[in-house]
Coordinates of C-alpha atoms and ligand atoms in Angstrom, one line a residue:
M1 CA -9.5 -3.7 -18.3
N2 CA -8.8 -7.9 -19.2
I3 CA -7.5 -9.8 -16.5
V4 CA -6.3 -13.5 -16.7
L5 CA -7.1 -14.9 -13.3
G6 CA -4.7 -17.3 -12.8
I7 CA -6.0 -20.0 -9.5
T8 CA -3.4 -22.3 -8.2
G9 CA -4.2 -25.0 -5.5
G10 CA -4.3 -23.4 -1.9
I11 CA -6.9 -23.0 0.7
A12 CA -6.7 -19.2 -0.4
A13 CA -8.7 -20.4 -3.7
Y14 CA -12.0 -20.3 -1.5
K15 CA -11.6 -16.0 -1.7
A16 CA -11.4 -16.4 -5.7
P17 CA -15.1 -15.8 -6.1
D18 CA -15.1 -12.7 -4.1
L19 CA -12.0 -11.6 -5.8
V20 CA -14.2 -11.9 -9.0
R21 CA -16.6 -10.1 -8.2
R22 CA -14.5 -7.1 -6.9
L23 CA -12.8 -7.4 -10.2
R24 CA -16.1 -7.1 -11.7
E25 CA -17.2 -4.5 -9.9
R26 CA -14.4 -1.9 -10.9
G27 CA -15.7 -2.8 -15.0
A28 CA -12.7 -5.9 -15.2
E29 CA -13.5 -8.5 -17.8
V30 CA -12.0 -11.5 -15.8
Q31 CA -11.1 -14.7 -17.6
I32 CA -10.3 -17.7 -15.2
V33 CA -7.6 -20.3 -15.8
M34 CA -7.5 -22.9 -12.8
T35 CA -4.5 -25.6 -12.5
A36 CA -5.8 -29.0 -11.5
S37 CA -5.1 -28.5 -8.1
A38 CA -6.8 -25.2 -7.6
E39 CA -9.8 -27.4 -8.4
E40 CA -9.7 -29.4 -5.3
F41 CA -10.2 -26.1 -3.2
V42 CA -12.9 -24.1 -5.5
T43 CA -15.6 -25.4 -7.9
E44 CA -15.8 -24.4 -11.8
T45 CA -19.5 -24.1 -11.2
A46 CA -19.1 -20.9 -8.6
L47 CA -16.5 -19.4 -10.6
Q48 CA -18.1 -19.8 -14.0
A49 CA -21.2 -18.2 -12.4
V50 CA -19.5 -15.1 -10.9
S51 CA -17.2 -14.5 -13.9
G52 CA -19.6 -15.2 -16.4
R53 CA -17.2 -17.2 -18.8
P54 CA -16.8 -20.6 -19.2
I55 CA -13.4 -21.8 -17.0
R56 CA -10.4 -22.5 -19.0
S57 CA -7.6 -25.3 -17.3
N58 CA -6.7 -27.5 -19.7
L59 CA -3.9 -26.7 -22.4
W60 CA -5.0 -29.5 -24.6
D61 CA -8.7 -28.8 -24.9
K62 CA -9.3 -28.6 -28.5
E63 CA -12.4 -27.0 -28.5
A64 CA -11.4 -24.0 -25.9
E65 CA -8.2 -23.3 -27.9
A66 CA -10.4 -23.5 -31.1
A67 CA -12.1 -20.4 -29.5
M68 CA -9.5 -18.6 -28.0
S69 CA -5.8 -20.0 -27.9
H70 CA -3.5 -19.8 -25.3
I71 CA -1.5 -17.4 -27.4
E72 CA -4.6 -15.2 -28.0
L73 CA -5.5 -15.5 -24.3
A74 CA -2.2 -14.4 -23.6
R75 CA -2.6 -11.2 -25.9
W76 CA -5.9 -10.3 -24.6
A77 CA -4.8 -10.0 -21.1
D78 CA -4.0 -6.4 -19.9
V79 CA -3.0 -8.0 -16.5
V80 CA -2.0 -11.6 -15.9
L81 CA -2.9 -12.1 -11.9
I82 CA -2.4 -15.5 -10.1
A83 CA -4.6 -15.2 -7.0
P84 CA -3.4 -17.4 -4.5
A85 CA -0.1 -18.0 -6.0
T86 CA 1.7 -21.4 -4.7
A87 CA 5.4 -21.7 -3.8
E88 CA 5.1 -24.2 -6.9
V89 CA 3.9 -21.5 -9.2
M90 CA 6.5 -19.1 -8.3
A91 CA 9.2 -21.7 -8.6
R92 CA 7.6 -22.8 -12.3
I93 CA 7.6 -19.1 -13.7
V94 CA 11.1 -18.6 -12.2
S95 CA 12.2 -21.4 -14.1
G96 CA 10.3 -20.8 -17.3
A97 CA 8.7 -24.1 -17.2
A98 CA 5.3 -24.1 -18.8
P99 CA 3.7 -27.7 -18.4
D100 CA 0.2 -26.0 -18.1
L101 CA -2.1 -23.4 -19.4
L102 CA -1.4 -21.1 -16.8
T103 CA 2.1 -20.7 -16.8
T104 CA 2.0 -20.8 -20.7
I105 CA 0.6 -17.9 -20.6
C106 CA 2.5 -16.5 -18.1
L107 CA 5.5 -17.2 -20.4
A108 CA 3.3 -15.8 -23.8
T109 CA 2.2 -12.8 -22.4
E110 CA 3.5 -9.0 -22.8
A111 CA 1.0 -8.1 -20.2
P112 CA 1.8 -7.2 -16.3
I113 CA 2.2 -10.4 -14.2
A114 CA 0.9 -9.8 -10.6
L115 CA 1.0 -12.4 -8.0
A116 CA -0.7 -12.7 -4.2
P117 CA 1.1 -15.5 -2.7
A118 CA -0.4 -17.6 -0.1
M119 CA 1.4 -20.7 1.8
N120 CA 2.2 -21.7 5.3
H121 CA 4.6 -19.0 6.6
V122 CA 7.5 -21.7 6.8
M123 CA 7.2 -22.4 2.8
W124 CA 6.7 -18.6 2.2
N125 CA 10.3 -18.1 4.6
N126 CA 12.0 -20.9 2.8
P127 CA 15.1 -19.5 1.0
A128 CA 13.9 -21.3 -2.0
T129 CA 10.8 -19.3 -2.1
Q130 CA 12.8 -16.2 -1.0
S131 CA 14.8 -16.2 -3.6
N132 CA 12.0 -17.3 -6.1
R133 CA 10.4 -13.8 -5.2
E134 CA 13.3 -11.5 -5.2
I135 CA 14.2 -13.2 -9.0
L136 CA 10.7 -12.2 -9.8
E137 CA 10.1 -9.2 -8.5
K138 CA 13.6 -7.9 -10.3
R139 CA 12.0 -9.3 -13.5
G140 CA 9.2 -7.0 -12.8
I141 CA 6.9 -9.4 -11.6
H142 CA 4.7 -7.4 -9.0
I143 CA 4.2 -9.6 -5.6
L144 CA 1.0 -8.5 -4.0
G145 CA 1.3 -9.6 -0.3
P146 CA 1.6 -11.7 1.0
G147 CA -0.3 -10.3 4.6
T148 CA 0.9 -11.8 8.3
G149 CA -1.5 -13.4 10.6
S150 CA -3.1 -16.6 11.5
Q151 CA -2.9 -19.0 8.6
A152 CA -5.3 -22.0 7.6
C153 CA -2.9 -24.7 9.1
G154 CA -3.3 -23.2 12.8
E155 CA 0.1 -21.5 12.7
T156 CA 0.6 -17.7 12.7
G157 CA 2.9 -15.8 10.4
A158 CA 3.6 -14.3 6.7
G159 CA 2.0 -16.3 4.5
R160 CA -1.8 -15.3 4.4
M161 CA -3.2 -14.2 1.1
L162 CA -4.4 -10.5 0.9
E163 CA -7.8 -9.7 1.2
P164 CA -9.6 -9.4 -2.1
E165 CA -10.3 -5.7 -1.9
T166 CA -6.7 -5.2 -1.7
I167 CA -5.6 -7.4 -4.6
A168 CA -8.4 -5.7 -6.8
A169 CA -7.3 -2.2 -5.9
A170 CA -3.5 -3.1 -6.3
V171 CA -4.3 -4.5 -9.8
F172 CA -6.3 -1.9 -11.1
E173 CA -2.9 0.1 -10.1
L174 CA -0.7 -1.6 -12.1
G175 CA 0.2 0.8 -14.8
V176 CA -2.5 0.6 -17.0
G177 CA -3.0 3.8 -18.7
K178 CA 0.7 4.7 -17.7
G179 CA 1.4 7.6 -20.0
E180 CA -1.7 9.4 -19.3
G181 CA -1.5 10.0 -15.3
L182 CA -2.7 13.1 -13.3
L183 CA 1.2 13.1 -11.5
E184 CA 3.2 11.8 -14.7
G185 CA 6.6 13.2 -14.6
S186 CA 6.1 14.3 -10.9
T187 CA 8.3 13.0 -8.1
V188 CA 6.6 12.3 -5.0
V189 CA 7.9 11.6 -1.4
V190 CA 5.6 10.0 1.0
T191 CA 6.3 9.0 4.5
A192 CA 4.4 6.0 6.3
G193 CA 3.8 4.2 9.3
P194 CA 5.6 4.4 12.9
T195 CA 8.7 5.5 14.2
R196 CA 10.2 3.5 17.1
E197 CA 12.2 5.6 19.8
P198 CA 14.1 3.0 21.7
I199 CA 14.7 3.1 25.4
D200 CA 17.1 0.6 25.9
P201 CA 18.2 -2.4 23.9
V202 CA 14.8 -4.1 23.8
R203 CA 12.0 -1.8 24.7
Y204 CA 10.8 1.4 22.4
I205 CA 7.9 4.1 22.2
T206 CA 6.0 3.8 19.3
N207 CA 1.9 3.9 18.3
R208 CA -0.5 2.4 16.4
S209 CA 0.0 3.1 12.6
S210 CA 0.3 0.2 10.5
G211 CA 1.1 2.2 7.4
K212 CA -1.8 1.5 5.5
M213 CA -2.7 4.8 4.8
G214 CA 0.7 6.1 3.8
Y215 CA 1.2 3.2 1.3
A216 CA -2.3 3.2 -0.1
I217 CA -0.9 7.0 -0.9
A218 CA 2.2 5.8 -2.1
R219 CA 0.4 3.5 -4.5
A220 CA -1.8 6.1 -5.6
A221 CA 0.5 8.1 -6.9
A222 CA 2.5 5.8 -8.7
A223 CA -0.5 4.6 -10.3
Q224 CA -0.7 8.4 -11.2
G225 CA 2.5 8.0 -13.4
A226 CA 4.9 9.7 -10.4
N227 CA 7.8 8.7 -9.4
V228 CA 7.4 7.8 -5.6
V229 CA 9.9 7.3 -3.1
L230 CA 8.3 6.0 0.4
I231 CA 10.1 6.6 3.7
S232 CA 8.4 4.1 5.5
G233 CA 8.6 3.1 9.3
P234 CA 8.8 -0.4 10.4
V235 CA 5.3 -2.2 9.2
S236 CA 4.4 -5.3 8.1
I237 CA 3.0 -4.8 4.7
S238 CA 4.7 -5.4 1.3
A239 CA 6.0 -2.5 -0.9
P240 CA 3.4 -1.3 -3.7
P241 CA 4.8 -2.2 -6.9
G242 CA 7.0 0.4 -8.9
V243 CA 7.5 2.2 -5.5
E244 CA 11.1 3.1 -4.2
V245 CA 11.1 2.5 -0.7
H246 CA 13.5 3.4 2.2
P247 CA 12.8 1.5 5.4
V248 CA 13.9 3.5 8.9
N249 CA 13.2 2.9 12.6
T250 CA 13.5 6.3 14.0
A251 CA 12.2 10.0 13.7
Q252 CA 15.6 10.9 13.3
E253 CA 16.4 8.1 10.4
M254 CA 13.3 9.3 9.0
F255 CA 14.1 13.2 8.9
D256 CA 17.3 11.8 7.4
A257 CA 16.1 9.9 4.8
T258 CA 13.4 12.6 3.6
H259 CA 16.0 14.9 3.4
Q260 CA 18.1 12.9 1.1
H261 CA 15.3 12.5 -1.5
I262 CA 13.6 15.6 -1.2
A263 CA 15.5 17.9 -3.2
N264 CA 14.1 16.5 -6.5
A265 CA 10.4 16.1 -5.0
D266 CA 7.7 17.9 -6.3
I267 CA 5.2 16.4 -3.6
F268 CA 6.1 15.7 0.1
I269 CA 2.7 13.6 1.7
A270 CA 3.8 13.3 5.4
A271 CA 1.5 10.3 6.4
A272 CA 3.9 8.8 8.7
A273 CA 2.7 8.9 12.7
V274 CA 6.0 10.3 13.7
A275 CA 7.1 10.3 17.5
D276 CA 7.0 13.4 18.8
Y277 CA 9.3 13.0 21.7
R278 CA 11.9 10.2 22.2
P279 CA 14.0 9.4 25.4
A280 CA 16.8 11.8 26.1
A281 CA 19.2 9.2 26.3
V282 CA 19.0 5.1 25.1
E283 CA 20.3 3.0 27.8
K284 CA 23.2 0.7 26.9
Q285 CA 21.7 -2.0 29.0
K286 CA 18.5 -3.2 29.8
I287 CA 16.9 -1.3 32.5
K288 CA 16.3 -3.4 35.6
K289 CA 13.2 -2.6 38.0
K290 CA 15.0 -1.5 41.0
H291 CA 12.3 1.0 42.4
E292 CA 8.4 0.8 42.7
T293 CA 8.0 4.0 40.4
S294 CA 10.4 5.0 37.5
R295 CA 10.8 8.0 34.8
I296 CA 12.0 8.5 31.4
D297 CA 13.4 12.2 30.3
L298 CA 11.9 12.7 27.1
V299 CA 13.3 15.4 24.2
R300 CA 11.7 16.5 20.9
C301 CA 11.9 14.6 17.6
P302 CA 12.6 16.7 14.6
D303 CA 9.8 17.7 13.1
I304 CA 10.1 16.2 9.1
L305 CA 6.8 17.9 7.8
A306 CA 7.7 21.5 9.1
S307 CA 11.4 21.1 8.3
V308 CA 10.4 20.5 4.8
A309 CA 7.9 23.1 4.5
A310 CA 10.6 25.5 5.6
L311 CA 12.9 24.7 2.8
P312 CA 13.9 27.6 0.5
R313 CA 12.3 26.2 -2.5
P314 CA 9.4 23.5 -0.8
P315 CA 7.8 20.9 -2.7
F316 CA 4.0 21.2 -2.6
T317 CA 3.6 20.2 1.0
V318 CA 0.8 18.0 2.3
G319 CA 0.5 17.0 6.0
F320 CA -2.1 14.5 8.1
A321 CA -3.8 15.3 11.2
A322 CA -4.6 12.6 13.3
E323 CA -7.0 13.7 15.9
T324 CA -9.2 12.3 18.6
E325 CA -11.5 15.3 19.4
K326 CA -11.6 19.3 18.2
V327 CA -10.5 17.9 14.8
E328 CA -10.8 20.8 12.7
D329 CA -9.3 23.3 15.2
Y330 CA -6.3 21.3 15.8
A331 CA -5.8 20.6 12.1
R332 CA -6.1 24.1 11.4
L333 CA -3.4 25.0 14.0
K334 CA -1.0 22.4 12.3
L335 CA -2.0 23.9 9.0
S336 CA -0.9 27.4 9.8
A337 CA 2.4 26.4 12.2
K338 CA 3.8 24.0 9.8
K339 CA 3.2 26.3 6.9
L340 CA 1.7 23.5 4.5
N341 CA 0.0 23.7 1.6
M342 CA -2.7 21.3 2.7
I343 CA -3.3 19.1 5.5
I344 CA -5.6 15.8 5.5
A345 CA -7.2 15.5 9.1
N346 CA -8.5 12.1 10.0
Q347 CA -10.6 11.4 13.2
V348 CA -9.0 8.7 14.9
G349 CA -11.1 6.2 16.8
D350 CA -13.3 3.0 16.9
D351 CA -13.3 1.9 13.1
L352 CA -11.1 4.4 11.4
G353 CA -7.5 5.9 11.4
F354 CA -4.8 3.8 12.9
D355 CA -4.5 -0.1 12.0
H356 CA -7.9 0.2 10.3
D357 CA -8.6 -1.0 6.8
D358 CA -11.1 2.4 6.2
N359 CA -10.8 5.8 6.9
A360 CA -12.3 9.2 6.5
A361 CA -11.3 13.1 6.1
S362 CA -12.4 16.5 5.3
V363 CA -10.4 18.9 3.2
L364 CA -10.8 22.7 3.1
W365 CA -8.8 25.2 1.3
N366 CA -8.8 28.8 0.8
N367 CA -11.8 29.0 -1.6
G368 CA -13.4 25.2 -1.1
R369 CA -13.8 22.5 0.7
K370 CA -14.1 18.6 0.3
D371 CA -15.3 15.5 2.3
F372 CA -14.3 12.4 2.2
P373 CA -16.7 9.6 3.4
K374 CA -15.5 6.4 5.3
A375 CA -14.2 4.3 2.3
A376 CA -11.4 1.8 2.1
K377 CA -7.8 3.4 2.6
S378 CA -6.9 2.3 -0.9
D379 CA -10.4 4.4 -2.8
L380 CA -9.8 7.1 -0.4
A381 CA -6.3 7.2 -1.2
R382 CA -7.1 7.1 -5.0
D383 CA -9.7 10.4 -4.6
L384 CA -7.0 12.2 -2.3
V385 CA -4.2 12.0 -4.6
E386 CA -6.3 13.0 -7.4
L387 CA -7.1 16.2 -5.2
I388 CA -3.5 16.7 -4.4
A389 CA -2.7 16.3 -7.9
E390 CA -5.1 19.1 -9.1
H391 CA -4.0 21.8 -6.6
F392 CA -0.3 20.8 -7.3
H393 CA -0.9 21.8 -11.1
A394 CA -3.3 24.8 -10.0
S395 CA 0.0 26.0 -7.5
R396 CA 2.4 25.5 -10.3
G397 CA 0.1 27.5 -12.9
A398 CA -0.7 30.3 -10.6
D399 CA 1.5 33.4 -10.2
T400 CA 1.4 32.9 -6.5
E401 CA 1.0 29.4 -5.1
P402 CA -2.2 29.4 -3.5
R403 CA -2.5 27.7 0.2
L404 CA -4.9 25.4 0.4
T405 CA -6.3 25.2 3.9
V406 CA -8.0 21.9 4.8
I407 CA -9.5 20.5 7.1
S408 CA -11.9 19.0 9.6
N409 CA -12.1 15.2 9.6
K410 CA -15.2 13.0 10.4
D411 CA -17.0 10.6 9.2
Ligands
PMT1 O1 -0.8 4.3 9.3 P1 -2.5 3.7 9.4 O2 -2.4 2.8 10.3 O3 -3.2 3.4 8.0 O4 -2.8 5.1 10.1 C1 -3.0 6.3 9.1 C2 -2.8 7.7 10.2 C3 -3.7 7.7 11.5 C4 -1.3 7.4 10.9 C5 -2.5 8.6 8.9 O5 -3.8 9.1 8.2 C6 -2.4 9.9 9.9 O6 -3.3 10.6 10.1 N1 -1.0 10.2 10.0 C7 -0.5 11.4 10.6 C8 -0.5 10.6 12.2 C9 0.4 12.1 13.2 O7 1.1 11.8 13.6 O8 -0.3 13.1 13.0 P2 0.3 14.4 13.8 O9 -1.0 15.2 13.7 O10 0.8 14.1 15.3 O11 1.3 15.0 13.0 C10 1.1 16.1 12.1 C11 1.7 15.8 10.8 O12 3.2 16.1 10.9 C12 1.8 14.2 10.0 O13 1.5 14.6 8.4 C13 2.9 13.9 10.5 O14 3.2 12.8 9.5 C14 4.1 14.9 10.6 N2 5.0 14.8 11.7 C15 4.7 15.0 13.3 C16 5.9 14.8 13.9 C17 6.9 14.9 13.5 N3 8.1 14.8 14.6 N4 7.4 14.9 12.4 C18 6.1 15.0 11.1 O15 6.4 15.0 9.9

């Protein structure tokens, strides 16, 4: 893949050499185009060393233009990625202004464009920036992130550039090779993230799911050409490019949204950590502390996964099982009790599962077993989706659908 990597003037530009390395590790050719202000944060020398190509920065550089003009560069690119992308470069692309080499390439390219914004959280939340983001997304430009957390300015909020590994994985899933994916023409419904079950107007029951695993699955399925519908609990990560997202809060809302979209689904993948119980009654006013002890009566939430598997014509149905002990035993029980085609069991613990960037799983089925060692969730999701696609197609081809038996999770 040929990638034009635009670097603009933000402090996150210091991560650019790492991003180049990760793109090249995946086999990409990377041509860097820097803006004048990016040069304040990272040196050409470092970037030339990691990219192996002379850096382009000046639209009026006669020698460089003679070797490969800005139009040729725009045609050469399979993807134009700008990371970090400042509020200013977003505004310039929206307006169509092209005062420098990078924005000229953006105007002249027919390749997908992806931006990884990085800026102070107030700048990100400014209505002008949010309006620019909306316009860019409507035009099909992919916005990767930003993430939320502590910022270089010492404040906390949304505006951190995503980590280089996350950006690299996302770029490789931007529809390159579209038309050749394992799930071309299929519809995949994915649930992700936690649910929130209200207790009173200010309190709720939830869990530690970040949505990272489910979002990675959705992204990987879209990269395989599927139409992906993502039913997401409350998370602070951005929608994967090209995925239709339906935000929900409670288990009941996730159940309703899933059943609204399941009729056309070929595959259902339940990665969400859905509450098993919710308060029997939601207090209208904030509960006051009157006594030394207190209790909340809980009732069962609807089981979304089991309800989908029980449909008269269910999609190929894949569950997750998050366990802290007896992983394989418990996962097996869920596989058979919920009548699933497949279950992906993950041991949750110190550096795996909930809210971590890495995960591991093992999959068993009637005539085989596959273990997935600890890896970045983006990489694991890619492998899991390939396996699911393989068994989904086998189930379609067979007279009787093979029941996949999974399971066991371990590092
Ligand atoms: O979100 P991350 O921070 O990236 O973490 C990822 C993860 C650990 C949440 C994910 O990999 C995972 O394991 N998700 C399922 C977690 C879970 O709640 O498992 P469970 O064993 O309680 O549920 C079994 C299956 O039934 C799951 O597919 C779950 O989505 C589904 N379920 C459970 C209860 C319910 N009421 N409805 C459901 O659909």
